[in-house]
mmCIF file of C-alpha atoms in Angstrom:
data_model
loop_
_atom_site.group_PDB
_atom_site.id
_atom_site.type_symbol
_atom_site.label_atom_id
_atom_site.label_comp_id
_atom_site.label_asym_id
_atom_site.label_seq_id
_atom_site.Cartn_x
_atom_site.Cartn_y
_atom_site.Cartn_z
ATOM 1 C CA UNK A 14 15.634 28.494 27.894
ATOM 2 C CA UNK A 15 13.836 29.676 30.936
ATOM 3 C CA UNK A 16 15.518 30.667 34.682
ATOM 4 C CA UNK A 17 15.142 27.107 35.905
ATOM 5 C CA UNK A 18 16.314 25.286 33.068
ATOM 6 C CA UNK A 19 19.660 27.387 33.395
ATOM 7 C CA UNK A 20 19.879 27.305 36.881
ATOM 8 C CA UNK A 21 19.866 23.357 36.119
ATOM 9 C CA UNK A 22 22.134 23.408 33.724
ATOM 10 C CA UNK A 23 24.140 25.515 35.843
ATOM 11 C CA UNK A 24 24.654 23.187 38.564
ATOM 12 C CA UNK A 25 25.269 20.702 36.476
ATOM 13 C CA UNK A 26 28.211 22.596 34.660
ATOM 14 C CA UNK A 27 29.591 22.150 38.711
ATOM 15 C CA UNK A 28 29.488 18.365 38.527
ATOM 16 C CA UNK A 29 26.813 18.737 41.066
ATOM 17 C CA UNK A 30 25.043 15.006 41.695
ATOM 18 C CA UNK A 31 21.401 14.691 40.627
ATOM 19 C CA UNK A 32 20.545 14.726 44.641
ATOM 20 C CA UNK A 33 22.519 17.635 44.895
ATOM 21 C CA UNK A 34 20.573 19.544 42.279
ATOM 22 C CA UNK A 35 17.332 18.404 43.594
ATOM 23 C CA UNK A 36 17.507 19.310 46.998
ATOM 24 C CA UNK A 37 19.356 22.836 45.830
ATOM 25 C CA UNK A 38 16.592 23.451 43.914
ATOM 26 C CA UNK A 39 13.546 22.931 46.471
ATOM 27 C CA UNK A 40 15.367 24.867 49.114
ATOM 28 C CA UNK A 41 15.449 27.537 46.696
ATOM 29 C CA UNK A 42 12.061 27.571 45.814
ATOM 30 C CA UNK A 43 10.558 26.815 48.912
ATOM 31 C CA UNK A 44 11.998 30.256 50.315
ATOM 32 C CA UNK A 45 10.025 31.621 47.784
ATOM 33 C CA UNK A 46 6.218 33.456 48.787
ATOM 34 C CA UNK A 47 4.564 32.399 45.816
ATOM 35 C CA UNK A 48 5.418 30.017 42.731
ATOM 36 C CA UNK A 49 4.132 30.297 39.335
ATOM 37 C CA UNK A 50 2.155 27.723 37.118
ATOM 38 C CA UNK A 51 5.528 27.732 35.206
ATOM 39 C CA UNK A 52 8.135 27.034 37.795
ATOM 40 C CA UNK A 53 6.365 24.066 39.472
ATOM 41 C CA UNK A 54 5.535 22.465 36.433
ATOM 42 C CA UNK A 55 9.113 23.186 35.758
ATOM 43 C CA UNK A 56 10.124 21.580 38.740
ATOM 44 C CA UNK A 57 7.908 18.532 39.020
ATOM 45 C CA UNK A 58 8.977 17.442 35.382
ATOM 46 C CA UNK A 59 12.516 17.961 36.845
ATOM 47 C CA UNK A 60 12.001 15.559 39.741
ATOM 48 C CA UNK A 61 9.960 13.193 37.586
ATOM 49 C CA UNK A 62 12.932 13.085 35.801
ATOM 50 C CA UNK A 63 14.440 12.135 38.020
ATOM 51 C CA UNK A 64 12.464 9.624 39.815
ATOM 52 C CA UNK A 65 12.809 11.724 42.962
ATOM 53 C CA UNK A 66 8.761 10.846 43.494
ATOM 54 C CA UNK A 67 9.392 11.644 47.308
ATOM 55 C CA UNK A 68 10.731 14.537 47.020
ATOM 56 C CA UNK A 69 7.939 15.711 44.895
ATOM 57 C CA UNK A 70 5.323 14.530 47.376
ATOM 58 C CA UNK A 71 7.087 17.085 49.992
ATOM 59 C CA UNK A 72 6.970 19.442 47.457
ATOM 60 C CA UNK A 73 3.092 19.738 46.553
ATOM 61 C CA UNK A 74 2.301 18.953 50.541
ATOM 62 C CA UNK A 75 4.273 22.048 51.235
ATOM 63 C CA UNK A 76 3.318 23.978 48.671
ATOM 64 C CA UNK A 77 -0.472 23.607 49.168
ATOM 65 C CA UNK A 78 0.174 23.870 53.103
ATOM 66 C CA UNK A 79 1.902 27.413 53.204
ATOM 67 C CA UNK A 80 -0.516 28.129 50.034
ATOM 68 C CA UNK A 81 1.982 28.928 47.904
ATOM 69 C CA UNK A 82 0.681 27.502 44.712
ATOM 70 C CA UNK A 83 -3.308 28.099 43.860
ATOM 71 C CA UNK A 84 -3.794 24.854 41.491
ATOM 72 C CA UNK A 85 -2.645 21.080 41.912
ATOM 73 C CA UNK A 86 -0.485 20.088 39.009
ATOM 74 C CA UNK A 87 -2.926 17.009 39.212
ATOM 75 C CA UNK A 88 -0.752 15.027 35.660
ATOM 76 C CA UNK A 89 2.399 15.008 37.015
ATOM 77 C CA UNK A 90 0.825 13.505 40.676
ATOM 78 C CA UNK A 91 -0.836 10.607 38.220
ATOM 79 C CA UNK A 92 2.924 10.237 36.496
ATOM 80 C CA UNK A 93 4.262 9.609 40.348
ATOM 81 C CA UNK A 94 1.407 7.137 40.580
ATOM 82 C CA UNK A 95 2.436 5.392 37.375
ATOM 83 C CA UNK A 96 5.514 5.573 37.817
ATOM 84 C CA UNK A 97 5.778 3.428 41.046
ATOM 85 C CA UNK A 98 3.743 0.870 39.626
ATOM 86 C CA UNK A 99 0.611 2.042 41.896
ATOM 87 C CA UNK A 100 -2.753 0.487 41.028
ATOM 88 C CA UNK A 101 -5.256 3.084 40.615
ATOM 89 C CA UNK A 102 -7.948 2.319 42.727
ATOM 90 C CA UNK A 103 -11.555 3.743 43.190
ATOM 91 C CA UNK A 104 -10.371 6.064 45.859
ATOM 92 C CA UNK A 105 -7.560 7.321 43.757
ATOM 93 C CA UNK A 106 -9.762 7.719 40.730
ATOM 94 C CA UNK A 107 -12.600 9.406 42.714
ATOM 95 C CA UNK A 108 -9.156 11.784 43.539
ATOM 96 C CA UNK A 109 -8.651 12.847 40.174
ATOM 97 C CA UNK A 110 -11.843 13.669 39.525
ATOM 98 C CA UNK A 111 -12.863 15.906 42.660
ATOM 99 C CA UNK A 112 -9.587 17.715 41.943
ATOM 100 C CA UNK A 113 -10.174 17.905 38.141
ATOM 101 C CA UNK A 114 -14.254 19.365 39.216
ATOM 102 C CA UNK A 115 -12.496 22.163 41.788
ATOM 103 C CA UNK A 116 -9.739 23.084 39.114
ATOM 104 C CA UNK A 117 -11.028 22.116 35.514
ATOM 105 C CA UNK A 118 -9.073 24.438 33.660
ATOM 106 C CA UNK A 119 -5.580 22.719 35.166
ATOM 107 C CA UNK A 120 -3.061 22.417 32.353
ATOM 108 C CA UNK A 121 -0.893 19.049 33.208
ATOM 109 C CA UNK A 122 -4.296 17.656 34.128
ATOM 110 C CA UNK A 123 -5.966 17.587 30.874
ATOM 111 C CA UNK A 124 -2.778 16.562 29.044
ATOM 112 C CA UNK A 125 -2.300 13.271 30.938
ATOM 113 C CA UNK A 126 -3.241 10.469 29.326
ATOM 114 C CA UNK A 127 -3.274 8.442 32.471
ATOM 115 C CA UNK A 128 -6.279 10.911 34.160
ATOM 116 C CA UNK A 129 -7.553 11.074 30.433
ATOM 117 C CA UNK A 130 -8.324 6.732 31.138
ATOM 118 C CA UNK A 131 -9.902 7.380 34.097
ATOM 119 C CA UNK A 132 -12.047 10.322 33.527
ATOM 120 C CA UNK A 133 -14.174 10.788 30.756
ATOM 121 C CA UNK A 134 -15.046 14.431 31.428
ATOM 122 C CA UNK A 135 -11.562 15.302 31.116
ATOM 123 C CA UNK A 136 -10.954 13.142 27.977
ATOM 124 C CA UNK A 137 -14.282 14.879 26.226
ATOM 125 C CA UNK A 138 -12.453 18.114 27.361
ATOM 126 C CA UNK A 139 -9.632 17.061 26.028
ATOM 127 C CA UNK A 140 -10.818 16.072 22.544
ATOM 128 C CA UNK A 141 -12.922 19.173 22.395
ATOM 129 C CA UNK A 142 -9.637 21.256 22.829
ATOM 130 C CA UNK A 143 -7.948 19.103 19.958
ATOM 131 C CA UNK A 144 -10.770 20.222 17.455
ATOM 132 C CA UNK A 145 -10.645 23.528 18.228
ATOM 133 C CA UNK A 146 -6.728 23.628 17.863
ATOM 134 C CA UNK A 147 -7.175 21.595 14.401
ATOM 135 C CA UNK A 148 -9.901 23.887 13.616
ATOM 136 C CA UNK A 149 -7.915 27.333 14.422
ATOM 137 C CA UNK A 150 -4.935 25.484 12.382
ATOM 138 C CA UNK A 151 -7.108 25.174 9.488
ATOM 139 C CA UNK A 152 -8.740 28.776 9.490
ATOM 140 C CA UNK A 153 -4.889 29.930 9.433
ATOM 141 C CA UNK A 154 -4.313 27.570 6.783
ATOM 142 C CA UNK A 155 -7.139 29.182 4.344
ATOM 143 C CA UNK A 156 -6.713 32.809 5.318
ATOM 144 C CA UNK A 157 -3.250 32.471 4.507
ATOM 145 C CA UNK A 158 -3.690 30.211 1.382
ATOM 146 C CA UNK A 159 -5.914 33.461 0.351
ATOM 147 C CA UNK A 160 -3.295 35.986 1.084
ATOM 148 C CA UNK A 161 -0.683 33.874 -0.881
ATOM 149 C CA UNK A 162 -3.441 34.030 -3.826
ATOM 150 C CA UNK A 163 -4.010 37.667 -3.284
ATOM 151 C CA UNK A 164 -0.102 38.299 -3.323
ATOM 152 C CA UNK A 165 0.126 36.228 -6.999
ATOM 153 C CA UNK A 166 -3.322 37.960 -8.639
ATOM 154 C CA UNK A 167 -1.179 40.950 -7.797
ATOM 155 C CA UNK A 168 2.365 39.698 -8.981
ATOM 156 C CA UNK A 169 3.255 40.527 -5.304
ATOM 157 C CA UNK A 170 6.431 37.914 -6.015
ATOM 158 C CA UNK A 171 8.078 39.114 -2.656
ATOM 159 C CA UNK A 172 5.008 39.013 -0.521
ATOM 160 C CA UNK A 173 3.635 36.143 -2.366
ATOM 161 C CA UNK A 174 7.205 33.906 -1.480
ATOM 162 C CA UNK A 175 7.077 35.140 2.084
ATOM 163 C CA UNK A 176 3.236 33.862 2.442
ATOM 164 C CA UNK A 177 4.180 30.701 1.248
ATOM 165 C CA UNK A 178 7.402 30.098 3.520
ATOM 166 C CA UNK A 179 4.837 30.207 6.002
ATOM 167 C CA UNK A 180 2.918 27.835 5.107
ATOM 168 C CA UNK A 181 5.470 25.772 4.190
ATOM 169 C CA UNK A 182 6.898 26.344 8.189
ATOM 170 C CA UNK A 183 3.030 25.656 9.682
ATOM 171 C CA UNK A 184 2.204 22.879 7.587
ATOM 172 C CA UNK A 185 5.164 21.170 6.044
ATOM 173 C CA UNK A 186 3.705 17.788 5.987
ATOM 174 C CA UNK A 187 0.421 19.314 4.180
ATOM 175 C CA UNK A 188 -0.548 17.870 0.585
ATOM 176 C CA UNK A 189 -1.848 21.177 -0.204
ATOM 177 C CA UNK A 190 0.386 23.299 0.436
ATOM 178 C CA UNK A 191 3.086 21.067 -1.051
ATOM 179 C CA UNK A 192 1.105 21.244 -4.142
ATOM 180 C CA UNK A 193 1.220 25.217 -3.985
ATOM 181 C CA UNK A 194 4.912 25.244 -3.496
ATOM 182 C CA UNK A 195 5.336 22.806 -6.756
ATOM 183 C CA UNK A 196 3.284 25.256 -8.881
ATOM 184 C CA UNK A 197 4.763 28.175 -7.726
ATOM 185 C CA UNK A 198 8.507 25.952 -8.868
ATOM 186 C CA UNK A 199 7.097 25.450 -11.907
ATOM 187 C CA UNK A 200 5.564 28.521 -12.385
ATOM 188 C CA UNK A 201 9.311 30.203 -12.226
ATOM 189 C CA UNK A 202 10.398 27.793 -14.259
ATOM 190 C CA UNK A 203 7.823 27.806 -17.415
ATOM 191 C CA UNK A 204 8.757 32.156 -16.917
ATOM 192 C CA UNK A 205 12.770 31.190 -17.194
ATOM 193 C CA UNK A 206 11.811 29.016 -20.250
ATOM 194 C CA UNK A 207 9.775 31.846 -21.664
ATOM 195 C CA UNK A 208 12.824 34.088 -21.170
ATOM 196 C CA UNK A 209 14.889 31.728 -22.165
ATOM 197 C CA UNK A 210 12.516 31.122 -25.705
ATOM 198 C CA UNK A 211 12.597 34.815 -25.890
ATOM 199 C CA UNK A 212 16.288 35.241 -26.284
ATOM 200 C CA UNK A 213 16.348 31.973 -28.910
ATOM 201 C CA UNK A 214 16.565 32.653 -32.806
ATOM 202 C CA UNK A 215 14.202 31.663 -35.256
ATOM 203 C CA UNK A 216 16.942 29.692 -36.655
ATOM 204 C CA UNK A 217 19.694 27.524 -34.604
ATOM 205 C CA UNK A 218 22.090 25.850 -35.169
ATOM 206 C CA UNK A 219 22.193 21.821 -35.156
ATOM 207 C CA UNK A 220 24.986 21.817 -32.927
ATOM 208 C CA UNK A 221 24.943 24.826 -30.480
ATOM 209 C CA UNK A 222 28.561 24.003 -28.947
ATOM 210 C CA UNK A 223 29.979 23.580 -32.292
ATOM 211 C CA UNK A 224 32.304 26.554 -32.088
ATOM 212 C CA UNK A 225 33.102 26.331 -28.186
ATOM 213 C CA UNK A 226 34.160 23.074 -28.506
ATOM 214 C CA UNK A 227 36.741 23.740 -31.558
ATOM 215 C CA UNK A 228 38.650 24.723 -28.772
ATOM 216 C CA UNK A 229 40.127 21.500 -26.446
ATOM 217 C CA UNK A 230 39.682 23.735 -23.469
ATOM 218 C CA UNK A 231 36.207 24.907 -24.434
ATOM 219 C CA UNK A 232 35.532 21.071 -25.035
ATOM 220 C CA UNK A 233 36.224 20.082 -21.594
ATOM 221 C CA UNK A 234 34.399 23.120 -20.248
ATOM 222 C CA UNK A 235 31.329 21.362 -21.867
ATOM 223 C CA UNK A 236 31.637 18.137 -21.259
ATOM 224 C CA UNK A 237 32.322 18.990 -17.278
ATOM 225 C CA UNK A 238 29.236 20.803 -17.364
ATOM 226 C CA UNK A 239 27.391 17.834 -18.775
ATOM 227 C CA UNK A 240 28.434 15.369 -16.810
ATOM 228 C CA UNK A 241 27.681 17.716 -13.311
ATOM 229 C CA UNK A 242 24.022 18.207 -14.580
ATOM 230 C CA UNK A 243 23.696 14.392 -15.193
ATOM 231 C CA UNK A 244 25.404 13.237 -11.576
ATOM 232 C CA UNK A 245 23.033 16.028 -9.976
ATOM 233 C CA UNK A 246 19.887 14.281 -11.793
ATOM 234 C CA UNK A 247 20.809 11.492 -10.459
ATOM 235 C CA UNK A 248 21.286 12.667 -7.180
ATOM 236 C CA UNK A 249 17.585 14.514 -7.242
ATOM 237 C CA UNK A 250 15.479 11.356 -8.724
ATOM 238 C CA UNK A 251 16.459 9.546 -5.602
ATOM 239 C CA UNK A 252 16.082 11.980 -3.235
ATOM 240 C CA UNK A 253 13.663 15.014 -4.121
ATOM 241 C CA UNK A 254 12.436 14.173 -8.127
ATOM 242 C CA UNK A 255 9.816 16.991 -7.807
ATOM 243 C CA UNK A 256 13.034 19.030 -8.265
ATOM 244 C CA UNK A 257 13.994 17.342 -11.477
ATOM 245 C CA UNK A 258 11.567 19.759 -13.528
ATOM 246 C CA UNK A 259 13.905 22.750 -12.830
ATOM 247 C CA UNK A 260 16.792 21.010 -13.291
ATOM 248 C CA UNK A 261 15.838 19.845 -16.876
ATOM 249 C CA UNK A 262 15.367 23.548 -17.455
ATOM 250 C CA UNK A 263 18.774 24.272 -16.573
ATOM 251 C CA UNK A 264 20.080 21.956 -19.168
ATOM 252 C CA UNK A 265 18.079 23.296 -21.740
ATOM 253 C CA UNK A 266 19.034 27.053 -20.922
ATOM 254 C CA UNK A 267 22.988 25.406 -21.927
ATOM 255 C CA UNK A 268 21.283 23.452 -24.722
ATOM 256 C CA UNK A 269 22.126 20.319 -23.870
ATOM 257 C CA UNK A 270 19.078 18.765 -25.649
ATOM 258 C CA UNK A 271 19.309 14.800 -25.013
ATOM 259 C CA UNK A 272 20.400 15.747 -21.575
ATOM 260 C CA UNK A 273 17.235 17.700 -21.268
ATOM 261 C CA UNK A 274 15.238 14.629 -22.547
ATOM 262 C CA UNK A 275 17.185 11.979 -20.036
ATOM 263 C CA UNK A 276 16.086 14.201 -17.130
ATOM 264 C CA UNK A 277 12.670 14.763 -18.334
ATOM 265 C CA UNK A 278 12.089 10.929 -18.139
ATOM 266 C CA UNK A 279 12.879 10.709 -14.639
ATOM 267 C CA UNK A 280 10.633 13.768 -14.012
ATOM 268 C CA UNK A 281 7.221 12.972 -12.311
ATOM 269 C CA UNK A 282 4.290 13.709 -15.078
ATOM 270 C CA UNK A 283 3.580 17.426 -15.174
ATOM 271 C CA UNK A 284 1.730 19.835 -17.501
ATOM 272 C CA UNK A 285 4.724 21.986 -17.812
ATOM 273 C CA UNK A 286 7.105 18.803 -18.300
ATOM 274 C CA UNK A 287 5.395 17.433 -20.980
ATOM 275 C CA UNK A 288 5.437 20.683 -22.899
ATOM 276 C CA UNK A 289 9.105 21.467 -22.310
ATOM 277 C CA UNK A 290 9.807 18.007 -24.067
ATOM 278 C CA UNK A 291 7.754 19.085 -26.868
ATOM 279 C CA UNK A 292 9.814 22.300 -27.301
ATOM 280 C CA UNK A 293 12.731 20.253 -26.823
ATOM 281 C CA UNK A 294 11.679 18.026 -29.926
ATOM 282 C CA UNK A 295 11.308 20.126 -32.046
ATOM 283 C CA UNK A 296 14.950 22.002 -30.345
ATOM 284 C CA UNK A 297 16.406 18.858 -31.664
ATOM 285 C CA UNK A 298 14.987 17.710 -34.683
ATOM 286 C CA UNK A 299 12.611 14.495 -33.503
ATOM 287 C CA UNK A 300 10.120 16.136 -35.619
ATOM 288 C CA UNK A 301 8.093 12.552 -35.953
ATOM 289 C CA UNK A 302 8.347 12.306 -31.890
ATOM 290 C CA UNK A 303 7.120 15.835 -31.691
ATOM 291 C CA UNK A 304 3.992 15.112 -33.533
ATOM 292 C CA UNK A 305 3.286 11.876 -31.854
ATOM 293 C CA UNK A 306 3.691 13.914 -28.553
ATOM 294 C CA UNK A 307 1.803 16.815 -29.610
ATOM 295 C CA UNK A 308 -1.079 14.635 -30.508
ATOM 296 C CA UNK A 309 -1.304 12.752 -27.244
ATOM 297 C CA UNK A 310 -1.451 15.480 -25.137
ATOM 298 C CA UNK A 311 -4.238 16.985 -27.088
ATOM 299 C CA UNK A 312 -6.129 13.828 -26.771
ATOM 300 C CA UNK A 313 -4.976 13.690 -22.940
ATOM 301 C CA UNK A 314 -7.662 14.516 -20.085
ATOM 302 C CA UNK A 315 -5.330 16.939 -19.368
ATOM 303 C CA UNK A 316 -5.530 19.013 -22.359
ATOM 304 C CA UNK A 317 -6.096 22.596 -21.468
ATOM 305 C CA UNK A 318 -7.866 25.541 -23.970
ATOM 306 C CA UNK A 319 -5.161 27.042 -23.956
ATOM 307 C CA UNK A 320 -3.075 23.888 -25.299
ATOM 308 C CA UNK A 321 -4.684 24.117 -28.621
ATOM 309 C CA UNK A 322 -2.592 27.622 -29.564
ATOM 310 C CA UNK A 323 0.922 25.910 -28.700
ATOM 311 C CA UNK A 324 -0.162 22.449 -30.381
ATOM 312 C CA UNK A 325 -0.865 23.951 -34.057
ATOM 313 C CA UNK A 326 2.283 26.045 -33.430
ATOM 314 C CA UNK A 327 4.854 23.390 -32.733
ATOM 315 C CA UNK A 328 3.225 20.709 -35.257
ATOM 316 C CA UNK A 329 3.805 23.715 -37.902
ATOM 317 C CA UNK A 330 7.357 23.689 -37.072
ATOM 318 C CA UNK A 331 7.542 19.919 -37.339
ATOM 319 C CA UNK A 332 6.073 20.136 -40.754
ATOM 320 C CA UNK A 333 7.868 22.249 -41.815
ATOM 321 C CA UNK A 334 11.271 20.511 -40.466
ATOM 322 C CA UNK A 335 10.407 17.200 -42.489
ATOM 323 C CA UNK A 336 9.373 19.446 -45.612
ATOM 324 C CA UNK A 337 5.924 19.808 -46.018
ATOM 325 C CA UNK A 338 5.950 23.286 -45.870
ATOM 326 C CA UNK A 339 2.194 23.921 -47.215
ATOM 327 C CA UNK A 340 0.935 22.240 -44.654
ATOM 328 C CA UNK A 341 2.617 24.049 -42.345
ATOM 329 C CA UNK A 342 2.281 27.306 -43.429
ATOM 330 C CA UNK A 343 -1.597 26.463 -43.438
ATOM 331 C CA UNK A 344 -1.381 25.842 -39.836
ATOM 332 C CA UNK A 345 0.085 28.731 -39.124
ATOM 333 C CA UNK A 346 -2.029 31.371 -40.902
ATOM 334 C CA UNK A 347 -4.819 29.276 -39.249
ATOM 335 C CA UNK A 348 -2.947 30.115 -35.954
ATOM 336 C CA UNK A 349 -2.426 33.367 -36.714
ATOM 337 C CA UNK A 350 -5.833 34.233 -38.182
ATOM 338 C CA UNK A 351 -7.158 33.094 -34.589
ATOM 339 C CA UNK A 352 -4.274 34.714 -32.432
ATOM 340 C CA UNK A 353 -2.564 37.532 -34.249
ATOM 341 C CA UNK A 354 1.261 37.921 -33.193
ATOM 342 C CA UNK A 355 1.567 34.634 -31.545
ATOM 343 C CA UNK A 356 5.172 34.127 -30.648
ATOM 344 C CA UNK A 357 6.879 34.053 -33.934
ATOM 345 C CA UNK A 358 4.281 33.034 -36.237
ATOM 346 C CA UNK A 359 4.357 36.021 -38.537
ATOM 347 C CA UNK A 360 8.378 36.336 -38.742
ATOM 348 C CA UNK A 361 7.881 32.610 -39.034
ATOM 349 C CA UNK A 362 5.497 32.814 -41.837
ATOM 350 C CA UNK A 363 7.354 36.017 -43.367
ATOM 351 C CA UNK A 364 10.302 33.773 -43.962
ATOM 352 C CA UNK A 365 8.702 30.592 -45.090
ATOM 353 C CA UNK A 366 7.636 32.747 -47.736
ATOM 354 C CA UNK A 367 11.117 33.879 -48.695
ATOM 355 C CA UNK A 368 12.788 30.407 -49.293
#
């Protein structure tokens, strides 16, 4: 808030009458030597307001008389002129464009849209200035869009976040930088989910809450839990579903599998999505689903290089699961032939052999 605006809201804090404020304010400013670009555009908008167009009129013809301001704030003169219903005739338009020739660089004058009509010099200005503020916008855009890349080639997580909140701030209706904030949310999440694989057995249990809910309290604990995670889904695929992805991860971190599956439905089509189902498949035991999944997303456009080293892994595990445990242990000395020490293939394979 600037001087004037609090010497406005000042007088109005009085219970000082819009006249009142008005004509305190020009005999204030009047006194003055010189006024700034600021404080009469300040002051016209002020009096435009409030439809005090006579009292502006004095203002500028006083103001220009004693010299006190060096440029004409030529928009808010055509906003009088509009504003009391004033055709704009030759004489008026040849007006606005002697002033806009003697003072082109004039702020309020190239952001009216009613000297804009009338003058196509200051509408060709005004376009030009457009571009170049789109154009600046857009250079900001990429250098910063390569800093944020720089800051993640690097692991820079704290630079790389702050980059990115940026952007975010600039440009928050921008598809592509709402497409770098989703991968950067599912990035975090497919490195929870790694964390959270990490930690898992090689074996687990059918039913993971067996033994905490033996107990009636550690029952309730559970089923509370469930139910918050569901209402919360809910919640997110009406509102913001690109947050559904995370969510789903939360649920499998408690191992809340069909949970996990419910809220994967509702989650918009994702690489990462469709591979967390997979995991949570085989989590499960849908080893026939897990297959049939598996398979379609190597036959999907989608399909990365990559893919190929998680595919033969999980469809060894569903082989094995409905007890065709050659197969599967062909698949994974296949795997593990073509990427030694691939997450658990040779503990997996280590302990095929043993049963």
């Amino acid at each position: 808030m600037n001087s004037l605006e609090i010497e406005i809201h000042n007088l109005f804090q009085e219970n000082a009458s819009t006249d009142y404020v008005c004509q305190e304010l020009l005999a204030k400013y009047e006194k003055n030597e010189t006024l700034s670009s600021l404080e009469v555009q300040g002051l016209s908008h002020f009096l435009v307001q409030a439809k005090r167009f006579d009292l502006l009129k004095k203002f500028y013809a006083k103001c220009l008389r004693q010299k006190k301001i060096a440029r004409l704030p030529l928009g808010f003169i055509a906003e009088v002129i509009h504003q009391n219903n004033i055709q704009i005739s030759e004489e008026i338009a040849a007006f606005f464009e002697y002033i806009t020739s003697v003072q082109p660089a004039e702020e309020t004058t190239i952001q009216s849209e009613i000297i804009r009509a009338y003058s196509k010099e200051i509408e060709e200005r005004f376009q030009n200035l457009k571009n170049d503020f789109q154009k600046d916008r857009q250079e900001l855009k990429a250098k910063l869009i390569e800093q944020l890349n720089k800051n993640r080639l690097y692991q820079m997580s704290d630079q790389e976040q702050v980059v990115l909140d940026q952007l975010c701030g600039l440009f928050p209706s921008d598809i592509e930088v709402g497409i770098l904030k989703q991968a950067q949310l599912e990035r975090k999440a497919d490195e929870i989910l790694f964390r959270v694989k990490a930690k898992k057995t090689l074996t687990k249990p059918k039913n993971p809450h067996a033994e905490m809910a033996s107990d009636a309290d550690g029952n309730k604990i559970i089923q509370d839990l469930e139910n918050n995670i569901r209402i919360l889904a809910e919640k997110l695929a009406s509102e913001t579903p690109d947050q559904l992805y995370n969510l789903s991860i939360l649920a499998y971190q408690f191992d809340f599998y069909d949970l996990t599956l419910e809220i994967l439905e509702k989650t918009p089509q994702t690489h990462s999505r469709d591979w967390l189902k997979a995991e949570v498949l085989h989590d499960c035991g849908r080893y026939l689903d897990l297959i049939k999944l598996i398979e379609s997303l190597e036959n999907s456009k989608e399909a990365k290089p990559e893919d190929t080293h998680g595919a033969v892994y999980l469809k060894a595990l569903a082989y094995y699961g409905l007890g065709q445990k050659d197969l599967a242990t062909r698949l994974l000395n296949s795997l593990s032939r073509a990427v030694p020490f691939y997450r658990s293939t040779e503990a997996l394979l280590h302990e095929w052999k043993q049963t």
